[in-house]
Amino acid sequence: MEHGILSAIVWTPFLGALVLLLMPTRNENVLRWSAFVLSLVPLLLSLRMLQLFDPAVGSLQLSENAAWMPSLGVNYALGVDGFSLWLILVTTLLLPIILVSGWHDIDKRLKEFLFFMLLLEWGMLGALCATDLFLFFTFWELMLFPMAFVIGVWGGPRRRYAAIKFVLYTMAGSALMMVAMVYVVLRQAAATGKLSFDIVSLYGTPLTYAEQLACFAAFAIAFMIKVPMVPLHTWLPDAHTEAPTGGSVDLAGVLLKMGAYGFLRFALPMFPAAAQDAFPWIMLLAVVGILYGAMVAFPQPDMKRLVAYSSVSHMGFVMLGLYAFNTIGITGSVLQMVNHGLSTGALFILVGYVYHRRHTRQISEYGGLWGIVPVFSALLLVVTFSSVSLPGTNGFVGEFLILLGAFRAHPWAGSIATIGVVLGAGYMLTMFQRVIFGPVTNEENRALHDLNAREVWALVPIIALIFWIGLYPNPFLRRIEPTTRVLLERLRAAGATRHLADEDRRVSPTAAAAALGASPAHAAEPAHPAEPAHAAGGAHP
Amino acid sequence: MIQVPFGTAEWQSIAPFSLVAIGGMIALLWSVFAEERPGTTSVMWMSQAGLAAGLAATIALLGSEKASFGGTFAQDGVSLLANLVFLLSASMTMFMAQGHLESMGVRAREFYPLVLFATSGMMVMGAARDLVILFLGIEVMSLAAYVLAGIHRRDPGSTEAALKYFVLGAFATCFLLYGIAAFYGATGATDYDGIRAGLASAPRAALIGGVALLVVALGFKAAIVPFQAWTPDVYQGAPTAVTAFMSVGVKAAAFVGITRLFLDGLGPLHLDWQRILWVLAVLTMTVGNVLALVQGNVKRMLAYSSIAHAGYLLAGVAVGTSRSGGAVLLYLLTYAFMTLGAFGVLIAMGTGEKPNDELEDMRGLADRRPLLAGAMTIFLLSLTGIPPLAGFVGKLYVVEAAVSSGWFWLAILLVLNSAVAAYYYLSVIIAMWMRDPVGDEPAWESRPYLAAALLAAAVGTVLLGLFPSGTLDFARHAFASIVR
């Protein structure tokens, strides 16, 4: 087993950032090209990691471990499993895409912008790879600041407000998480006589129910802010709207996923009993988020704000699938995180393209673009389809699995969430229609020039992945599923089975895998209404 | 009367602070009587040599823990680490003041010897295991600090600061003496061993009164709410280098004194003082943070922020275990690096005519002086408590000590407070990086000593944050023998 690959992935962006900062040039093209090349290094390394990754293993692999603060039991420990694998790849993939797509976007302090983007990538990768709670917390806090700088220095007119709101929300959440973290570690030390921040050993911490509940609440609030779940979401529309395109892409693509990832990695396995009993609340907030996000997105006049609220809705789906507590739902959630990162990232990039040309994001300023900028319109169409989960695109696979899982576990939640799918199609297609179709209402738009080769090529990888995941998701699901199974086993072993769907206990792993493998076949058909009823019957024998 | 021995152990244990004081005297005399009036640089270097001698004597004691003078004067791990903090803050202050005082029109050679005198007083405080010796240390430190606050004689703000500090300080001294008297009356002793022995048979009312009086007196020096009223005015009025010295050195000395007194001398009384300190800690951090939120002047904001940090430190004392004692000591070290650094940046902002320490003046600093803005960002993020910087580990260990003793609410209030604090630290960062500069660029002065001190502070802030283990183990170990 080749070791050190994760360290290389995490630290190359940091080294790249330093190299960039120390480069004695102000020549913008030199800076852009160097940043682009530097951003390819972690991408290539993470592809190598994908190659080394053993899909059959569900637990952490490619692990690294070194003592960091021995007296506290803090280690520098990295590892990867099915939950983090694809998110790491999305992170490393998005940065080169951001740099290429926004080649000319940044007109001031370019060097610092590129520096902060690389630093941000470092923080996100560190948080995704860390398997030591302390190390995770360090990166979790660290990644806030590059993002805040990107929003605050290069953002829109209300950028400073958005930046400070973003930081304060997250910090308030993580403050309590820190206390809970210390508490759990001390309890674990009291039981074993050894201080350790190692995640896997913390999974078995003996906590009373009340302790679990308090600690779960502290962790869950920190993660719910990041997801974000209603009603802790209000920082997101501001941050998204004010951030420059690159910032929005990273924010939607990776940062939001940290919340859901935190649930999977920490909140659920560390506090299984409390986590399962919190289910009515989380479900409620997830469903409310899905509907609320969709309904608020509808009337937004600003494209970016609309996409931001759609994120609230989409992340609600992710949380819904996660809390289905069955293989299908959780696997679908993890895939949907990747999907949302790709499609929302692409949406922000496309909005950025027109914004760069016209300096407005108001939907009412556009109309009839199909005849003027056909390439742009076609790309927007594909990405919109992915976002509304049209069969054949990645969004469908993810959302379908989530709903399937949710129906099996909690039919009522699944049914209500389905309304969100319809609403999602509603607001996205309405936006598409108002921007692309109809007569040209604004004469200025006639002068728009279509996307150039650079702008198109930047999106090609995302478009390819949208169809790849949409048509043949197995390579992706195959690597997520074993980890889901490990998590569910852990929950079951801890007795957190009250809300686990019955089918999961009865159906053998192979059969469940077959169900997953069959999902692309389902993708070809329209979603049939018989499914929920059947699943509901299964859940209540 | 106890027979006080005076042997090798005694000589060794008084060597650190004596050498610093002697260094101060030599520097003072030389600056007055030299044939040609020496420049401030040479006086500064001479004073640094005094500090270095004190440091060498301190390090020489490493590993040989001694209590001398019949146990009333301790040279143990605590005083050793405390001495490091004091010497560090004195040395950095002197480097940072070099050029800064001159540009304000203060040609004061006596500045450096005064810093040394104050430092030797602090070192006495750090080692005192007797209330009278503690009193002596406090007075030696304070007398020098009063003069330092007013060193800018022609500036009304500086004079006002000195007067306020002096009058209120004298007032606090009264409380200290009454407190000492109460303990002497109740237990028949002023040394900590004697007080511990006498606690059981002492009248309760006298003890509680004594604790209250000592809390007032030491709370004044450490700027603990509600005895903090002097802090903002004095900190703002005094020259920035003096402010840095006061908010780090003086505060650290007060805290080492408090920690030793409560954990050691009054250890068996736990429940009585713990509840008082708990309330004061929460009050201090909250008031400090809330008032810092509304300040438009960065120096004043840092003054309030130092009150908030006093609250975090006091929380560590209130927990009252060897873990928390060690955490307080480590916190003092981390606090020294980041606070000295932040004040150092403010010194660098100032020019001869204008201090440039308003929030407005920080606008666009990243454009004009990116390195200075970068350093300030590190210090402010560390003060906020962002991992892996020093300020975070300081807070983490206080929280850890509190949680491990079951003081959850204290830990929760502490972290929530630090989340509030993020707002005002961030607003400086935002001004530096995200706003356009206003007005003409001031005529910055190049000050190599200051730059070196800032670099050292930044490196210290990062390294201590990344590798706190050794220092923490040392600090905890030091307290393990004290907390019984």
XYZ file of C-alpha atoms in Angstrom, chain A residues 123-470:
348
model
C -8.245 23.612 4.286
C -11.065 21.684 2.631
C -8.872 18.732 1.696
C -7.431 18.664 5.188
C -10.866 18.540 6.756
C -11.952 15.772 4.384
C -8.866 13.635 4.953
C -8.452 14.133 8.693
C -9.244 11.139 10.845
C -8.199 12.814 14.062
C -10.890 14.947 15.619
C -8.477 17.672 16.609
C -6.922 17.780 13.169
C -10.374 17.924 11.623
C -11.379 20.781 13.896
C -8.213 22.656 13.001
C -8.906 22.411 9.287
C -12.612 23.021 9.815
C -11.830 26.406 11.374
C -8.923 27.108 9.057
C -10.905 26.843 5.872
C -13.261 29.559 7.048
C -10.766 32.309 6.617
C -9.583 31.901 3.050
C -13.260 31.717 2.100
C -14.077 34.809 4.128
C -11.221 36.661 2.440
C -12.348 35.555 -0.993
C -15.864 36.808 -0.269
C -14.793 39.959 1.523
C -12.081 41.189 -0.807
C -13.315 40.143 -4.231
C -17.055 39.991 -3.656
C -20.011 42.156 -4.545
C -21.210 45.392 -2.949
C -22.285 43.836 0.378
C -19.249 41.586 0.546
C -17.989 42.664 3.964
C -21.342 42.006 5.568
C -21.566 38.629 3.890
C -18.036 37.672 4.907
C -18.468 38.513 8.564
C -21.857 36.840 8.719
C -20.373 33.720 7.208
C -17.548 33.591 9.733
C -19.643 34.409 12.785
C -22.304 31.825 11.995
C -19.782 29.074 11.561
C -17.682 30.091 14.535
C -20.634 30.249 16.879
C -21.493 26.695 15.872
C -18.003 25.326 16.179
C -17.474 26.953 19.576
C -19.949 24.571 21.160
C -18.619 21.726 19.109
C -15.216 22.320 20.661
C -16.588 21.889 24.179
C -18.404 18.709 23.191
C -15.277 17.433 21.474
C -13.204 17.947 24.599
C -15.891 16.308 26.683
C -16.062 13.198 24.554
C -12.307 12.850 24.503
C -12.122 13.164 28.273
C -14.866 10.599 28.751
C -13.045 8.261 26.440
C -9.841 8.861 28.406
C -11.637 8.133 31.656
C -12.782 4.809 30.249
C -9.569 3.703 28.589
C -6.963 5.668 30.500
C -5.562 7.098 27.305
C -6.184 10.470 25.706
C -6.940 10.077 22.046
C -8.581 12.162 19.380
C -8.648 9.276 16.932
C -12.091 9.162 15.372
C -12.497 5.423 15.183
C -11.618 4.893 18.821
C -13.956 7.754 19.789
C -16.818 5.908 18.107
C -16.902 3.540 21.033
C -16.927 6.159 23.770
C -19.194 5.050 26.604
C -21.613 7.930 27.089
C -24.870 8.027 28.957
C -27.941 8.919 26.990
C -28.069 12.463 28.380
C -24.418 13.015 27.549
C -24.966 11.739 24.034
C -27.882 14.065 23.587
C -25.963 17.143 24.705
C -22.882 16.312 22.661
C -24.913 15.380 19.621
C -26.728 18.706 19.858
C -23.430 20.592 19.964
C -22.019 18.744 16.967
C -25.288 18.791 15.054
C -25.753 22.542 15.396
C -22.254 23.185 14.076
C -22.894 20.907 11.107
C -26.426 22.130 10.502
C -25.132 25.663 10.151
C -22.710 24.480 7.512
C -25.186 22.319 5.560
C -27.135 24.727 5.969
C -30.458 23.575 7.355
C -33.368 25.900 7.880
C -33.488 28.001 10.088
C -29.692 28.345 10.293
C -29.296 28.970 6.576
C -29.499 32.750 6.361
C -25.767 33.256 5.900
C -25.792 31.213 2.722
C -27.741 33.422 0.298
C -25.652 36.413 1.322
C -22.368 34.564 1.072
C -23.276 33.056 -2.295
C -24.604 36.246 -3.775
C -21.673 38.385 -2.734
C -18.895 35.898 -3.389
C -17.002 36.032 -6.672
C -17.775 33.127 -9.005
C -14.817 31.052 -7.852
C -15.800 31.485 -4.244
C -19.394 30.505 -4.909
C -18.303 27.373 -6.716
C -16.107 26.209 -3.847
C -18.759 27.207 -1.354
C -21.477 25.208 -3.079
C -19.198 22.454 -4.280
C -17.385 21.542 -1.117
C -17.958 23.783 1.862
C -21.645 22.979 2.206
C -20.871 19.289 1.989
C -18.744 19.572 5.082
C -21.896 19.783 7.159
C -23.425 16.581 5.850
C -20.020 14.934 5.854
C -19.667 15.919 9.509
C -22.898 14.111 10.304
C -21.662 10.975 8.584
C -18.180 11.012 10.007
C -18.818 12.328 13.524
C -22.318 13.073 14.743
C -23.978 9.806 13.738
C -21.360 7.211 14.672
C -20.181 8.987 17.816
C -23.625 9.507 19.329
C -25.785 6.818 17.741
C -28.582 6.719 20.286
C -29.030 10.466 20.422
C -28.648 10.728 16.661
C -31.468 8.295 16.028
C -33.772 9.980 18.504
C -33.134 13.339 16.909
C -34.588 11.929 13.735
C -38.030 13.595 13.856
C -36.380 16.992 14.205
C -33.775 16.499 11.541
C -36.359 15.032 9.192
C -38.675 17.912 9.857
C -35.950 20.474 9.224
C -34.795 18.633 6.122
C -38.275 18.550 4.643
C -38.978 22.132 5.630
C -35.656 23.079 4.078
C -36.497 21.323 0.829
C -39.859 23.072 0.513
C -38.827 26.418 1.964
C -35.694 26.649 -0.172
C -37.672 25.824 -3.270
C -40.462 28.265 -2.534
C -38.115 31.104 -1.703
C -36.060 30.383 -4.803
C -39.099 30.846 -7.028
C -39.501 34.627 -6.837
C -35.794 35.537 -6.620
C -34.958 38.189 -9.213
C -31.208 37.527 -8.948
C -29.908 34.364 -10.617
C -27.212 33.731 -8.059
C -29.611 34.147 -5.178
C -31.988 31.747 -6.846
C -29.266 29.147 -7.173
C -28.273 29.786 -3.560
C -31.776 29.027 -2.313
C -31.902 25.996 -4.566
C -28.846 24.811 -2.635
C -30.812 25.042 0.589
C -33.436 22.850 -1.012
C -30.947 20.363 -2.450
C -29.042 20.044 0.769
C -32.355 19.287 2.432
C -32.548 16.243 0.177
C -29.070 15.205 1.214
C -30.024 15.377 4.877
C -33.240 13.508 4.172
C -31.385 10.626 2.551
C -28.846 10.590 5.296
C -31.493 10.285 7.958
C -33.241 7.475 6.158
C -30.635 5.380 7.961
C -30.540 2.748 5.237
C -27.996 1.794 2.629
C -29.852 3.247 -0.272
C -30.624 6.574 1.335
C -27.158 7.251 2.714
C -25.372 6.093 -0.416
C -27.689 8.285 -2.449
C -26.963 11.213 -0.157
C -23.241 10.906 -0.560
C -23.635 10.696 -4.315
C -25.992 13.634 -4.278
C -23.393 15.711 -2.470
C -21.078 15.114 -5.384
C -23.859 15.801 -7.870
C -24.874 19.006 -6.221
C -21.275 20.144 -6.114
C -20.914 19.566 -9.825
C -24.205 20.938 -11.074
C -24.440 23.922 -8.758
C -20.789 24.678 -9.384
C -21.492 24.662 -13.106
C -24.550 26.861 -12.618
C -22.497 29.439 -10.749
C -19.841 29.351 -13.429
C -22.463 29.901 -16.144
C -24.072 32.740 -14.220
C -20.569 34.123 -13.836
C -20.114 34.026 -17.631
C -23.105 36.229 -18.331
C -22.383 38.414 -15.342
C -18.885 39.029 -16.630
C -20.368 40.184 -19.935
C -23.317 42.235 -18.745
C -22.496 42.996 -15.081
C -25.960 42.109 -13.960
C -27.506 38.939 -12.669
C -31.094 40.145 -12.728
C -33.236 37.596 -14.530
C -35.427 40.383 -15.903
C -32.448 41.897 -17.728
C -32.162 38.845 -19.922
C -34.479 36.967 -22.279
C -34.210 35.370 -25.668
C -30.560 34.419 -25.307
C -31.041 31.222 -27.276
C -30.707 32.985 -30.584
C -27.773 35.114 -29.488
C -25.561 32.770 -27.479
C -26.527 29.214 -28.427
C -23.522 27.451 -26.886
C -24.123 29.120 -23.556
C -27.800 28.296 -23.718
C -27.155 24.661 -24.512
C -24.732 24.281 -21.623
C -27.152 26.003 -19.282
C -29.855 23.629 -20.455
C -27.763 20.552 -19.619
C -26.822 21.884 -16.221
C -30.397 22.922 -15.467
C -31.547 19.415 -16.348
C -28.985 18.008 -13.974
C -30.120 20.373 -11.267
C -33.785 19.424 -11.678
C -32.814 15.741 -11.726
C -33.900 14.835 -15.207
C -33.393 11.122 -15.897
C -30.098 10.535 -17.633
C -28.307 13.135 -15.575
C -26.502 12.676 -12.297
C -29.109 14.537 -10.277
C -31.713 11.923 -11.038
C -29.677 9.016 -9.690
C -28.909 10.801 -6.453
C -32.345 12.153 -5.804
C -34.003 8.886 -6.793
C -31.913 6.892 -4.348
C -32.558 9.424 -1.611
C -36.308 9.320 -2.138
C -36.248 5.563 -2.378
C -34.420 5.338 0.900
C -36.642 7.932 2.517
C -39.845 6.177 1.388
C -38.678 2.924 2.854
C -37.827 4.488 6.183
C -40.359 7.276 6.561
C -43.008 7.297 3.849
C -44.520 10.590 4.936
C -41.200 12.424 4.727
C -40.478 10.940 1.334
C -43.881 11.915 0.018
C -43.649 15.509 1.116
C -40.094 15.792 -0.184
C -41.293 14.700 -3.601
C -43.192 17.966 -3.815
C -39.782 19.614 -3.546
C -38.668 17.832 -6.706
C -41.601 19.290 -8.575
C -40.992 22.747 -7.159
C -37.312 22.417 -8.070
C -38.173 21.746 -11.661
C -40.555 24.692 -11.450
C -38.154 27.405 -10.393
C -35.162 26.200 -12.394
C -37.113 25.838 -15.623
C -38.856 29.163 -15.038
C -35.499 30.838 -14.718
C -34.212 29.049 -17.779
C -37.259 30.019 -19.751
C -37.105 33.691 -18.746
C -33.414 33.984 -19.505
C -33.101 31.879 -22.633
C -36.457 31.787 -24.405
C -38.890 34.413 -25.521
C -38.192 37.599 -27.424
C -35.074 39.636 -26.800
C -36.398 42.197 -24.342
C -33.171 44.057 -23.773
C -31.317 45.433 -26.798
C -27.991 45.342 -24.958
C -28.137 41.562 -24.988
C -27.861 41.509 -28.777
C -24.206 42.458 -28.443
C -23.416 39.471 -26.232
C -20.762 37.208 -27.658
C -20.975 33.505 -27.147
C -18.658 31.446 -24.999
C -15.113 31.086 -26.243
C -13.180 27.829 -26.274
C -11.655 28.390 -22.840
C -15.037 28.924 -21.249
C -16.486 25.844 -22.890
C -13.516 23.628 -22.047
C -13.708 24.650 -18.434
C -17.143 23.089 -18.220
C -16.500 20.000 -20.291
C -15.311 17.855 -17.358
C -18.422 18.734 -15.368
C -20.764 18.030 -18.276
C -19.038 14.716 -18.872
C -19.444 13.747 -15.246
C -23.081 14.807 -15.237
C -23.820 12.251 -17.922
C -21.406 9.634 -16.668
C -22.972 9.567 -13.206
C -26.403 9.861 -14.784
